[in-house]
PDB file of C-alpha atoms and ligand atoms in Angstrom:
ATOM      1  CA  MET A 258      99.104  78.546 132.972  1.00 50.00           C
ATOM      2  CA  ARG A 259     102.893  79.656 133.243  1.00 54.00           C
ATOM      3  CA  LYS A 260     103.121  78.132 136.703  1.00 53.00           C
ATOM      4  CA  LEU A 261     101.316  75.030 135.257  1.00 50.00           C
ATOM      5  CA  ILE A 262     104.202  74.891 132.311  1.00 49.00           C
ATOM      6  CA  LEU A 263     107.034  75.311 135.115  1.00 47.00           C
ATOM      7  CA  LEU A 264     105.392  72.640 137.309  1.00 48.00           C
ATOM      8  CA  LEU A 265     105.654  70.388 134.335  1.00 47.00           C
ATOM      9  CA  PHE A 266     108.997  71.352 133.374  1.00 47.00           C
ATOM     10  CA  LEU A 267     110.502  70.880 136.965  1.00 47.00           C
ATOM     11  CA  PRO A 268     110.446  67.109 137.249  1.00 44.00           C
ATOM     12  CA  ALA A 269     112.005  67.025 133.817  1.00 42.00           C
ATOM     13  CA  LEU A 270     114.884  69.279 134.477  1.00 44.00           C
ATOM     14  CA  HIS A 271     115.561  67.373 137.714  1.00 46.00           C
ATOM     15  CA  GLY A 272     115.451  64.132 135.696  1.00 43.00           C
ATOM     16  CA  ALA A 273     118.034  65.797 133.264  1.00 45.00           C
ATOM     17  CA  ASP A 274     120.783  65.632 135.825  1.00 64.00           C
ATOM     18  CA  PRO A 275     123.662  64.325 134.008  1.00 74.00           C
ATOM     19  CA  ALA A 276     124.245  60.899 135.108  1.00 85.00           C
ATOM     20  CA  PRO A 277     127.845  60.158 135.759  1.00 94.00           C
ATOM     21  CA  CYS A 278     127.398  56.478 134.783  1.00 96.00           C
ATOM     22  CA  LYS A 279     124.790  54.674 132.861  1.00 95.00           C
ATOM     23  CA  ASN A 280     124.912  50.977 134.257  1.00 97.00           C
ATOM     24  CA  PRO A 281     126.471  49.094 137.390  1.00 98.00           C
ATOM     25  CA  GLU A 282     129.467  48.325 135.327  1.00 98.00           C
ATOM     26  CA  GLU A 283     130.075  51.851 134.437  1.00 98.00           C
ATOM     27  CA  CYS A 284     129.373  53.156 137.907  1.00 98.00           C
ATOM     28  CA  TRP A 285     131.751  50.640 139.604  1.00 98.00           C
ATOM     29  CA  ASN A 286     134.370  51.633 137.318  1.00 98.00           C
ATOM     30  CA  LEU A 287     133.826  55.297 138.265  1.00 98.00           C
ATOM     31  CA  LEU A 288     134.231  54.248 142.019  1.00 98.00           C
ATOM     32  CA  MET A 289     137.412  52.220 141.185  1.00 98.00           C
ATOM     33  CA  ASN A 290     138.866  55.548 139.623  1.00 98.00           C
ATOM     34  CA  GLY A 291     138.434  57.235 142.759  1.00 98.00           C
ATOM     35  CA  ASN A 292     139.558  54.459 144.533  1.00 98.00           C
ATOM     36  CA  ARG A 293     142.924  54.479 142.573  1.00 98.00           C
ATOM     37  CA  ASP A 294     143.240  58.427 143.089  1.00 98.00           C
ATOM     38  CA  TRP A 295     142.724  57.791 147.249  1.00 98.00           C
ATOM     39  CA  VAL A 296     145.388  54.972 146.954  1.00 98.00           C
ATOM     40  CA  ALA A 297     147.772  57.079 145.117  1.00 98.00           C
ATOM     41  CA  GLY A 298     147.279  59.908 147.190  1.00 98.00           C
ATOM     42  CA  ARG A 299     145.566  62.611 144.779  1.00 98.00           C
ATOM     43  CA  LEU A 300     142.317  63.017 145.624  1.00 97.00           C
ATOM     44  CA  GLN A 301     140.102  65.012 143.262  1.00 97.00           C
ATOM     45  CA  HIS A 302     137.326  65.823 145.850  1.00 98.00           C
ATOM     46  CA  PRO A 303     134.443  65.862 143.123  1.00 97.00           C
ATOM     47  CA  ASN A 304     131.305  67.161 143.941  1.00 97.00           C
ATOM     48  CA  GLN A 305     132.265  68.933 147.159  1.00 97.00           C
ATOM     49  CA  SER A 306     131.830  72.330 146.292  1.00 98.00           C
ATOM     50  CA  LYS A 307     128.858  74.727 147.268  1.00 98.00           C
ATOM     51  CA  ALA A 308     127.522  74.897 143.712  1.00 98.00           C
ATOM     52  CA  ARG A 309     127.161  70.826 144.057  1.00 97.00           C
ATOM     53  CA  ARG A 310     125.541  71.162 147.623  1.00 98.00           C
ATOM     54  CA  GLU A 311     122.956  73.928 146.033  1.00 98.00           C
ATOM     55  CA  ALA A 312     122.517  71.513 142.873  1.00 97.00           C
ATOM     56  CA  VAL A 313     121.284  68.618 145.050  1.00 97.00           C
ATOM     57  CA  ALA A 314     119.727  70.308 147.942  1.00 98.00           C
ATOM     58  CA  ASP A 315     116.102  69.423 146.810  1.00 97.00           C
ATOM     59  CA  HIS A 316     116.686  66.088 145.020  1.00 97.00           C
ATOM     60  CA  GLN A 317     119.352  63.368 144.753  1.00 97.00           C
ATOM     61  CA  THR A 318     120.460  60.785 142.235  1.00 97.00           C
ATOM     62  CA  PRO A 319     122.952  58.727 143.842  1.00 98.00           C
ATOM     63  CA  PHE A 320     124.778  56.149 141.584  1.00 98.00           C
ATOM     64  CA  ALA A 321     125.637  53.566 143.964  1.00 98.00           C
ATOM     65  CA  VAL A 322     124.395  52.231 147.504  1.00 98.00           C
ATOM     66  CA  VAL A 323     127.351  51.388 149.585  1.00 98.00           C
ATOM     67  CA  LEU A 324     127.117  48.918 152.502  1.00 98.00           C
ATOM     68  CA  SER A 325     130.283  49.432 154.835  1.00 98.00           C
ATOM     69  CA  CYS A 326     131.453  49.240 158.357  1.00 98.00           C
ATOM     70  CA  SER A 327     130.958  52.115 160.803  1.00 98.00           C
ATOM     71  CA  ASP A 328     134.704  51.859 161.375  1.00 98.00           C
ATOM     72  CA  SER A 329     136.333  55.560 161.304  1.00 98.00           C
ATOM     73  CA  ARG A 330     138.729  54.808 158.809  1.00 98.00           C
ATOM     74  CA  VAL A 331     136.655  53.456 155.939  1.00 98.00           C
ATOM     75  CA  PRO A 332     134.158  56.512 155.240  1.00 98.00           C
ATOM     76  CA  PRO A 333     133.012  55.255 151.375  1.00 98.00           C
ATOM     77  CA  GLU A 334     133.009  58.941 150.059  1.00 98.00           C
ATOM     78  CA  VAL A 335     136.648  59.569 151.112  1.00 98.00           C
ATOM     79  CA  VAL A 336     138.001  56.077 149.946  1.00 98.00           C
ATOM     80  CA  PHE A 337     136.056  56.095 146.688  1.00 98.00           C
ATOM     81  CA  ASP A 338     136.971  59.983 146.191  1.00 98.00           C
ATOM     82  CA  ARG A 339     133.116  61.366 145.836  1.00 98.00           C
ATOM     83  CA  GLY A 340     131.060  64.037 147.080  1.00 98.00           C
ATOM     84  CA  VAL A 341     127.516  64.915 148.031  1.00 98.00           C
ATOM     85  CA  GLY A 342     124.687  63.388 146.288  1.00 98.00           C
ATOM     86  CA  ASP A 343     126.682  60.464 144.964  1.00 98.00           C
ATOM     87  CA  LEU A 344     126.824  57.419 147.156  1.00 98.00           C
ATOM     88  CA  PHE A 345     123.820  56.151 149.293  1.00 98.00           C
ATOM     89  CA  VAL A 346     125.455  54.797 152.408  1.00 98.00           C
ATOM     90  CA  ILE A 347     124.515  52.537 154.867  1.00 98.00           C
ATOM     91  CA  ARG A 348     127.166  52.012 157.651  1.00 98.00           C
ATOM     92  CA  VAL A 349     126.676  49.191 160.640  1.00 98.00           C
ATOM     93  CA  ALA A 350     129.475  47.835 162.396  1.00 98.00           C
ATOM     94  CA  GLY A 351     130.640  44.511 160.556  1.00 98.00           C
ATOM     95  CA  ASN A 352     128.707  45.758 157.503  1.00 98.00           C
ATOM     96  CA  VAL A 353     125.884  43.493 158.447  1.00 98.00           C
ATOM     97  CA  VAL A 354     122.341  43.583 157.558  1.00 97.00           C
ATOM     98  CA  ASP A 355     119.140  43.917 159.690  1.00 97.00           C
ATOM     99  CA  GLN A 356     115.648  44.663 158.631  1.00 97.00           C
ATOM    100  CA  PHE A 357     116.373  48.537 159.117  1.00 98.00           C
ATOM    101  CA  ALA A 358     119.636  48.309 156.970  1.00 98.00           C
ATOM    102  CA  ILE A 359     117.932  46.096 154.206  1.00 98.00           C
ATOM    103  CA  GLY A 360     114.804  48.772 154.336  1.00 98.00           C
ATOM    104  CA  SER A 361     117.360  51.781 153.570  1.00 98.00           C
ATOM    105  CA  ILE A 362     118.721  50.005 150.665  1.00 98.00           C
ATOM    106  CA  GLN A 363     115.354  49.107 149.530  1.00 98.00           C
ATOM    107  CA  TYR A 364     114.436  52.720 149.533  1.00 98.00           C
ATOM    108  CA  ALA A 365     117.180  53.638 147.126  1.00 98.00           C
ATOM    109  CA  VAL A 366     116.930  50.550 144.828  1.00 98.00           C
ATOM    110  CA  GLU A 367     113.517  49.412 144.726  1.00 98.00           C
ATOM    111  CA  VAL A 368     111.411  52.535 145.698  1.00 98.00           C
ATOM    112  CA  GLN A 369     113.287  55.620 144.383  1.00 98.00           C
ATOM    113  CA  LYS A 370     115.187  53.171 141.709  1.00 97.00           C
ATOM    114  CA  TYR A 371     118.307  55.646 142.363  1.00 97.00           C
ATOM    115  CA  THR A 372     120.849  52.695 141.312  1.00 98.00           C
ATOM    116  CA  ARG A 373     121.173  49.131 140.271  1.00 98.00           C
ATOM    117  CA  LEU A 374     124.828  48.855 142.081  1.00 98.00           C
ATOM    118  CA  ILE A 375     124.983  47.837 145.686  1.00 98.00           C
ATOM    119  CA  VAL A 376     128.626  47.557 147.075  1.00 98.00           C
ATOM    120  CA  VAL A 377     129.247  45.414 150.125  1.00 98.00           C
ATOM    121  CA  LEU A 378     132.734  46.736 151.696  1.00 98.00           C
ATOM    122  CA  GLY A 379     134.172  44.753 154.384  1.00 98.00           C
ATOM    123  CA  HIS A 380     137.559  46.016 155.634  1.00 98.00           C
ATOM    124  CA  GLN A 381     140.873  44.637 156.985  1.00 98.00           C
ATOM    125  CA  ARG A 382     141.326  43.907 160.848  1.00 98.00           C
ATOM    126  CA  CYS A 383     137.556  44.718 161.200  1.00 98.00           C
ATOM    127  CA  GLY A 384     136.709  44.856 165.309  1.00 98.00           C
ATOM    128  CA  ALA A 385     133.471  43.144 164.649  1.00 98.00           C
ATOM    129  CA  VAL A 386     134.461  40.483 163.060  1.00 98.00           C
ATOM    130  CA  GLU A 387     137.479  39.913 165.295  1.00 98.00           C
ATOM    131  CA  ALA A 388     135.157  39.984 168.187  1.00 98.00           C
ATOM    132  CA  ALA A 389     133.127  37.275 166.682  1.00 98.00           C
ATOM    133  CA  VAL A 390     136.099  35.193 165.949  1.00 98.00           C
ATOM    134  CA  LYS A 391     137.406  35.516 169.389  1.00 98.00           C
ATOM    135  CA  ASN A 392     134.069  35.123 171.131  1.00 97.00           C
ATOM    136  CA  ILE A 393     134.662  38.248 173.173  1.00 97.00           C
ATOM    137  CA  PRO A 394     131.634  38.780 175.871  1.00 97.00           C
ATOM    138  CA  LEU A 395     129.698  42.005 174.816  1.00 98.00           C
ATOM    139  CA  PRO A 396     126.893  43.817 176.268  1.00 98.00           C
ATOM    140  CA  GLU A 397     123.266  43.446 174.319  1.00 98.00           C
ATOM    141  CA  PRO A 398     122.504  44.669 171.605  1.00 97.00           C
ATOM    142  CA  LEU A 399     126.186  44.578 170.319  1.00 98.00           C
ATOM    143  CA  ALA A 400     126.443  40.827 171.488  1.00 98.00           C
ATOM    144  CA  SER A 401     123.593  40.282 168.911  1.00 98.00           C
ATOM    145  CA  LEU A 402     125.034  42.211 166.137  1.00 98.00           C
ATOM    146  CA  VAL A 403     128.486  39.965 166.486  1.00 98.00           C
ATOM    147  CA  LYS A 404     126.543  36.798 166.847  1.00 98.00           C
ATOM    148  CA  SER A 405     125.206  37.665 163.169  1.00 98.00           C
ATOM    149  CA  LEU A 406     128.653  37.211 162.007  1.00 98.00           C
ATOM    150  CA  ARG A 407     128.997  33.486 163.369  1.00 98.00           C
ATOM    151  CA  ASN A 408     128.219  31.896 160.155  1.00 98.00           C
ATOM    152  CA  ALA A 409     130.970  33.375 158.527  1.00 98.00           C
ATOM    153  CA  VAL A 410     133.172  32.532 161.143  1.00 98.00           C
ATOM    154  CA  GLU A 411     132.416  28.948 161.023  1.00 98.00           C
ATOM    155  CA  ILE A 412     132.604  29.062 157.180  1.00 97.00           C
ATOM    156  CA  SER A 413     136.163  30.549 157.041  1.00 98.00           C
ATOM    157  CA  ARG A 414     137.081  28.347 160.257  1.00 97.00           C
ATOM    158  CA  SER A 415     139.305  25.755 158.017  1.00 96.00           C
ATOM    159  CA  TRP A 416     140.875  28.299 155.565  1.00 97.00           C
ATOM    160  CA  PRO A 417     144.166  28.410 155.552  1.00 97.00           C
ATOM    161  CA  GLY A 418     145.679  32.040 156.881  1.00 97.00           C
ATOM    162  CA  ASP A 419     144.425  34.665 159.253  1.00 98.00           C
ATOM    163  CA  HIS A 420     141.104  33.628 160.592  1.00 98.00           C
ATOM    164  CA  VAL A 421     139.793  37.258 161.176  1.00 98.00           C
ATOM    165  CA  GLU A 422     140.816  38.298 157.848  1.00 98.00           C
ATOM    166  CA  ASN A 423     139.027  34.852 156.318  1.00 98.00           C
ATOM    167  CA  ALA A 424     136.026  35.224 158.451  1.00 98.00           C
ATOM    168  CA  ILE A 425     135.978  39.596 157.048  1.00 98.00           C
ATOM    169  CA  ASP A 426     135.864  38.038 153.564  1.00 98.00           C
ATOM    170  CA  ALA A 427     133.282  35.093 154.253  1.00 98.00           C
ATOM    171  CA  ASN A 428     130.952  37.834 155.815  1.00 98.00           C
ATOM    172  CA  VAL A 429     131.176  40.118 152.712  1.00 98.00           C
ATOM    173  CA  HIS A 430     130.069  37.036 150.525  1.00 98.00           C
ATOM    174  CA  LEU A 431     127.258  35.948 152.807  1.00 98.00           C
ATOM    175  CA  VAL A 432     125.679  39.592 152.934  1.00 98.00           C
ATOM    176  CA  SER A 433     126.208  39.939 149.179  1.00 98.00           C
ATOM    177  CA  ASP A 434     124.669  36.798 148.344  1.00 98.00           C
ATOM    178  CA  GLN A 435     121.521  38.047 150.728  1.00 98.00           C
ATOM    179  CA  LEU A 436     121.050  41.261 149.447  1.00 98.00           C
ATOM    180  CA  SER A 437     121.727  39.566 145.418  1.00 98.00           C
ATOM    181  CA  LYS A 438     118.580  37.416 146.126  1.00 98.00           C
ATOM    182  CA  MET A 439     116.587  39.989 147.792  1.00 98.00           C
ATOM    183  CA  PHE A 440     117.143  42.584 145.013  1.00 98.00           C
ATOM    184  CA  MET A 441     117.404  40.530 142.118  1.00 98.00           C
ATOM    185  CA  LYS A 442     113.991  41.324 141.071  1.00 97.00           C
ATOM    186  CA  ASP A 443     115.088  45.068 140.633  1.00 98.00           C
ATOM    187  CA  GLY A 444     118.261  43.845 138.248  1.00 98.00           C
ATOM    188  CA  ALA A 445     120.550  44.863 141.374  1.00 98.00           C
ATOM    189  CA  VAL A 446     124.092  44.002 140.933  1.00 98.00           C
ATOM    190  CA  VAL A 447     125.680  43.503 144.378  1.00 98.00           C
ATOM    191  CA  LEU A 448     129.593  43.429 144.378  1.00 98.00           C
ATOM    192  CA  GLY A 449     131.219  42.315 147.603  1.00 98.00           C
ATOM    193  CA  LYS A 450     134.611  43.867 148.013  1.00 98.00           C
ATOM    194  CA  ARG A 451     137.432  44.193 150.962  1.00 98.00           C
ATOM    195  CA  TYR A 452     139.259  47.312 151.874  1.00 98.00           C
ATOM    196  CA  SER A 453     142.949  47.262 152.951  1.00 98.00           C
ATOM    197  CA  LEU A 454     143.678  49.830 155.798  1.00 98.00           C
ATOM    198  CA  ASP A 455     147.382  49.378 154.790  1.00 98.00           C
ATOM    199  CA  THR A 456     146.980  50.502 151.405  1.00 98.00           C
ATOM    200  CA  GLY A 457     143.635  52.083 150.855  1.00 98.00           C
ATOM    201  CA  ALA A 458     142.967  49.395 148.129  1.00 98.00           C
ATOM    202  CA  ILE A 459     139.675  47.869 147.142  1.00 98.00           C
ATOM    203  CA  THR A 460     139.993  44.474 146.066  1.00 98.00           C
ATOM    204  CA  ASP A 461     137.793  41.183 146.107  1.00 98.00           C
ATOM    205  CA  PRO A 462     137.588  38.954 148.835  1.00 98.00           C
ATOM    206  CA  ARG A 463     138.671  35.481 149.158  1.00 93.00           C
ATOM    207  CA  TRP A 464     136.200  32.485 149.004  1.00 93.00           C
ATOM    208  CA  ILE A 465     137.323  28.940 149.207  1.00 90.00           C
ATOM    209  CA  PRO A 466     134.315  26.628 148.926  1.00 83.00           C
TER     210      PRO A 466
HETATM  211 ZN1   ZN B 683     134.826  47.052 160.845  1.00 72.27          ZN
END
């Protein structure tokens, strides 16, 4: 009987994790607080202790999904100043999505319902987007990955300014729109953002209709 009570109690205890934010807007504000600390060079390193590691060893409740580029200079946990168990991260060069990336997001948002916030994070001087803009010959399957950026390259061709930077922004918008449509039924809020390698700041991408 005692064991049964304990078993009944366990999920409730897990569910009682204090959520750091209640809705996508609050969760985004939390991420931006962390980004401001990163920009200012005053990282707090939340949730990076041994105690935190142990607390989330048998379950997780990440409060945001982040799709970002594989670029070594844009690790989401660092640029948002967060720790373990906070972010559900998918990283693919050029922050593009294929079926497996979508499946990973689906796991977090639709199946486990960890969070309704999905952040698509492009970044300044992205090598994948640059390769697409300059049409650099590449081996497969990298060539297919870069080819999937072609729409973003075409859409941004007439925008004033630097074509690579504009295509980075167009790609963030296209991927965000795709995910918005896909996860609308789950009440997901998809935010497309861009990261500056120069300053560490995360801002809105351009969009010229
Ligand atoms: Zn990149």
